[in-house]
Short mmCIF file of C-alpha atoms in Angstrom, two decimals:
data_model
loop_
_atom_site.label_atom_id
_atom_site.label_comp_id
_atom_site.label_asym_id
_atom_site.label_seq_id
_atom_site.Cartn_x
_atom_site.Cartn_y
_atom_site.Cartn_z
CA UNK F 1 182.54 -6.05 64.81
CA UNK F 2 180.09 -7.98 62.68
CA UNK F 3 177.17 -9.74 64.26
CA UNK F 4 176.73 -13.23 62.89
CA UNK F 5 173.52 -15.23 62.62
CA UNK F 6 174.92 -17.95 64.89
CA UNK F 7 175.25 -15.50 67.78
CA UNK F 8 179.02 -15.07 67.55
CA UNK F 9 180.72 -11.67 67.53
CA UNK F 10 183.89 -12.04 65.52
CA UNK F 11 187.07 -9.99 65.59
CA UNK F 12 189.32 -11.90 63.22
CA UNK F 13 190.69 -9.03 61.16
CA UNK F 14 194.44 -8.58 61.12
CA UNK F 15 196.31 -10.07 64.04
CA UNK F 16 193.33 -10.12 66.40
CA UNK F 17 192.11 -13.66 67.01
CA UNK F 18 189.14 -13.55 69.34
CA UNK F 19 185.41 -14.19 69.40
CA UNK F 20 182.37 -13.95 71.66
CA UNK F 21 179.22 -16.00 72.05
CA UNK F 22 175.96 -15.50 73.92
CA UNK F 23 174.11 -18.79 74.41
CA UNK F 24 170.73 -18.93 76.10
CA UNK F 25 168.68 -22.10 76.51
CA UNK F 26 166.05 -23.34 78.95
CA UNK F 27 168.93 -24.90 80.90
CA UNK F 28 171.76 -22.35 80.77
CA UNK F 29 172.59 -18.70 80.15
CA UNK F 30 176.19 -18.19 79.04
CA UNK F 31 178.23 -15.22 77.87
CA UNK F 32 181.76 -16.20 76.84
CA UNK F 33 184.61 -14.37 75.14
CA UNK F 34 187.91 -15.97 74.17
CA UNK F 35 191.13 -14.48 72.80
CA UNK F 36 193.80 -16.81 71.43
CA UNK F 37 196.53 -14.18 71.67
CA UNK F 38 196.09 -13.11 75.26
CA UNK F 39 198.07 -12.66 78.43
CA UNK F 40 196.63 -15.39 80.64
CA UNK F 41 193.85 -13.25 82.09
CA UNK F 42 190.55 -14.83 83.13
CA UNK F 43 187.27 -13.62 84.57
CA UNK F 44 185.17 -16.69 85.29
CA UNK F 45 181.91 -16.84 87.19
CA UNK F 46 179.89 -20.03 86.93
CA UNK F 47 177.82 -22.18 89.27
CA UNK F 48 180.49 -24.93 89.12
CA UNK F 49 183.45 -23.93 91.33
CA UNK F 50 185.75 -26.78 90.29
CA UNK F 51 185.26 -25.91 86.61
CA UNK F 52 186.06 -22.27 87.42
CA UNK F 53 189.39 -23.44 88.83
CA UNK F 54 190.16 -25.64 85.81
CA UNK F 55 189.30 -22.92 83.30
CA UNK F 56 191.52 -20.47 85.16
CA UNK F 57 194.42 -22.93 84.91
CA UNK F 58 193.71 -23.56 81.22
CA UNK F 59 193.73 -19.82 80.51
CA UNK F 60 196.88 -19.09 82.49
CA UNK F 61 198.94 -21.89 81.01
CA UNK F 62 197.71 -21.25 77.47
CA UNK F 63 198.29 -17.48 77.68
CA UNK F 64 194.75 -16.89 76.48
CA UNK F 65 192.19 -14.35 77.67
CA UNK F 66 188.88 -15.88 78.78
CA UNK F 67 185.73 -14.32 80.19
CA UNK F 68 182.87 -16.61 81.20
CA UNK F 69 179.61 -15.61 82.85
CA UNK F 70 177.41 -18.69 83.18
CA UNK F 71 174.30 -19.69 85.09
CA UNK F 72 172.64 -23.04 84.79
CA UNK F 73 170.26 -25.54 86.33
CA UNK F 74 172.75 -26.85 88.86
CA UNK F 75 169.86 -27.67 91.17
CA UNK F 76 169.47 -30.69 88.86
CA UNK F 77 173.21 -31.26 88.38
CA UNK F 78 176.26 -29.61 86.79
CA UNK F 79 175.96 -31.43 83.48
CA UNK F 80 174.20 -28.83 81.34
CA UNK F 81 176.40 -25.97 82.53
CA UNK F 82 179.67 -27.83 81.96
CA UNK F 83 178.52 -29.14 78.57
CA UNK F 84 177.34 -25.75 77.31
CA UNK F 85 180.52 -23.97 78.40
CA UNK F 86 182.47 -26.57 76.41
CA UNK F 87 180.23 -25.85 73.42
CA UNK F 88 180.73 -22.09 73.72
CA UNK F 89 184.49 -22.32 74.16
CA UNK F 90 184.75 -24.59 71.13
CA UNK F 91 182.67 -22.23 69.00
CA UNK F 92 184.73 -19.19 69.91
CA UNK F 93 188.01 -21.04 69.34
CA UNK F 94 186.94 -22.13 65.87
CA UNK F 95 185.78 -18.66 64.88
CA UNK F 96 188.79 -16.91 66.40
CA UNK F 97 191.18 -19.03 64.33
CA UNK F 98 189.46 -18.12 61.07
CA UNK F 99 191.06 -19.88 58.08
CA UNK F 100 193.97 -21.03 60.29
CA UNK F 101 196.65 -19.54 58.04
CA UNK F 102 200.16 -19.79 59.41
CA UNK F 103 199.42 -21.85 62.52
CA UNK F 104 201.61 -24.72 63.68
CA UNK F 105 198.48 -26.93 63.73
CA UNK F 106 199.89 -29.81 65.82
CA UNK F 107 201.03 -30.07 69.43
CA UNK F 108 201.81 -32.73 72.02
CA UNK F 109 202.32 -31.69 75.63
CA UNK F 110 203.01 -33.62 78.84
CA UNK F 111 202.27 -31.93 82.16
CA UNK F 112 203.01 -33.39 85.60
CA UNK F 113 201.03 -32.46 88.69
CA UNK F 114 202.85 -33.99 91.63
CA UNK F 115 202.32 -37.75 91.21
CA UNK F 116 200.03 -37.41 88.17
CA UNK F 117 201.07 -37.16 84.51
CA UNK F 118 198.74 -36.06 81.70
CA UNK F 119 199.31 -35.78 77.96
CA UNK F 120 197.28 -33.73 75.48
CA UNK F 121 197.78 -34.09 71.73
CA UNK F 122 196.03 -31.70 69.34
CA UNK F 123 195.54 -31.37 65.61
CA UNK F 124 193.66 -28.22 64.56
CA UNK F 125 192.31 -30.28 61.71
CA UNK F 126 188.74 -29.16 61.03
CA UNK F 127 187.92 -32.83 61.65
CA UNK F 128 186.39 -33.23 65.12
CA UNK F 129 187.57 -36.32 66.93
CA UNK F 130 188.12 -37.08 70.62
CA UNK F 131 190.04 -39.88 72.33
CA UNK F 132 190.13 -40.06 76.12
CA UNK F 133 192.13 -42.38 78.34
CA UNK F 134 191.71 -41.66 82.04
CA UNK F 135 190.80 -43.72 85.07
CA UNK F 136 190.31 -41.80 88.31
CA UNK F 137 190.57 -43.14 91.87
CA UNK F 138 187.32 -41.35 92.79
CA UNK F 139 184.20 -40.36 90.89
CA UNK F 140 183.87 -36.98 92.61
CA UNK F 141 186.12 -34.00 93.35
CA UNK F 142 184.11 -32.20 95.98
CA UNK F 143 180.68 -31.90 94.35
CA UNK F 144 182.10 -32.21 90.81
CA UNK F 145 181.54 -35.46 88.91
CA UNK F 146 184.64 -36.65 87.06
CA UNK F 147 182.53 -37.90 84.13
CA UNK F 148 181.94 -34.23 83.25
CA UNK F 149 185.60 -33.85 82.25
CA UNK F 150 184.87 -36.11 79.29
CA UNK F 151 181.70 -34.18 78.48
CA UNK F 152 183.47 -30.82 78.50
CA UNK F 153 186.43 -31.95 76.40
CA UNK F 154 184.30 -33.82 73.86
CA UNK F 155 182.04 -30.83 73.26
CA UNK F 156 185.07 -28.54 73.02
CA UNK F 157 186.65 -30.77 70.36
CA UNK F 158 183.38 -31.15 68.48
CA UNK F 159 182.55 -27.45 68.29
CA UNK F 160 186.13 -26.30 67.68
CA UNK F 161 186.46 -29.03 65.01
CA UNK F 162 189.80 -30.22 66.35
CA UNK F 163 191.29 -33.66 66.87
CA UNK F 164 191.94 -34.01 70.60
CA UNK F 165 193.63 -36.90 72.39
CA UNK F 166 193.80 -36.80 76.20
CA UNK F 167 195.73 -39.41 78.16
CA UNK F 168 196.30 -39.56 81.91
CA UNK F 169 199.26 -41.93 82.17
CA UNK F 170 199.06 -42.33 85.93
CA UNK F 171 198.11 -40.64 89.17
CA UNK F 172 196.70 -41.23 92.63
CA UNK F 173 194.89 -37.97 93.36
CA UNK F 174 191.86 -37.25 91.16
CA UNK F 175 192.17 -33.49 91.55
CA UNK F 176 195.81 -33.60 90.46
CA UNK F 177 195.00 -35.78 87.45
CA UNK F 178 192.28 -33.46 86.15
CA UNK F 179 194.38 -30.37 86.88
CA UNK F 180 197.22 -31.82 84.81
CA UNK F 181 194.77 -32.31 81.91
CA UNK F 182 193.63 -28.70 81.88
CA UNK F 183 197.16 -27.32 82.18
CA UNK F 184 198.31 -29.56 79.32
CA UNK F 185 195.25 -28.58 77.28
CA UNK F 186 196.12 -24.90 77.60
CA UNK F 187 199.76 -25.41 76.69
CA UNK F 188 199.01 -27.73 73.77
CA UNK F 189 196.36 -25.44 72.33
CA UNK F 190 198.70 -22.48 72.70
CA UNK F 191 201.42 -24.30 70.76
CA UNK F 192 199.09 -25.62 68.04
CA UNK F 193 197.59 -22.18 67.38
CA UNK F 194 200.89 -20.30 67.43
CA UNK F 195 201.72 -18.52 64.18
CA UNK F 196 204.83 -20.06 62.61
CA UNK F 197 206.57 -17.55 60.27
CA UNK F 198 207.88 -20.45 58.19
CA UNK F 199 204.34 -21.57 57.29
CA UNK F 200 202.96 -20.14 54.07
CA UNK F 201 199.18 -20.22 53.91
CA UNK F 202 197.35 -23.13 55.54
CA UNK F 203 199.46 -25.97 57.00
CA UNK F 204 197.93 -28.71 54.86
CA UNK F 205 198.75 -30.22 51.48
CA UNK F 206 195.02 -29.91 50.74
CA UNK F 207 195.31 -26.14 50.85
CA UNK F 208 192.47 -25.82 53.34
CA UNK F 209 191.62 -26.88 56.88
#
């Protein structure tokens, strides 16, 4: 395992697609490891219980392996912790995928959660872009602010350098709507990063992603 200057430990040789990051700031202290080719196992301990639940769903439905140990200044609010976990997850995803040879690259997934329906569309493009269409009945789920869903997803897309479109088509229960997003995110990312044996090299006419 080679230690990189940016703080990431990479294990991209052969079929292993995983990475680790250790991020320490005056606001948060995060250790995160992510494996693309996992079994849906998660070990998540943060100061934001609702995010713990969403990350567990994301991991299970994407068949990833995710370990997150995070502490932050939640006495102020959850913003910095949620944002920095999104940053770390995006960084590890980008590094784990390496040159992206053989991946499907694109995915579009709909997931229902009772009355709610969410759609996540992904292009592993190396061009970070985020579109978000969601209107929630309430601004809080327990102590969690719904505006932090946008913050997490935007930082994930930015650091992973993916194009990410998230649409909640309808719903009445805010928890259900956000849960559908994270389940769809896991399934879409799983599909987009799957190795397709028909793909030779990088799935782009440019020859590079």
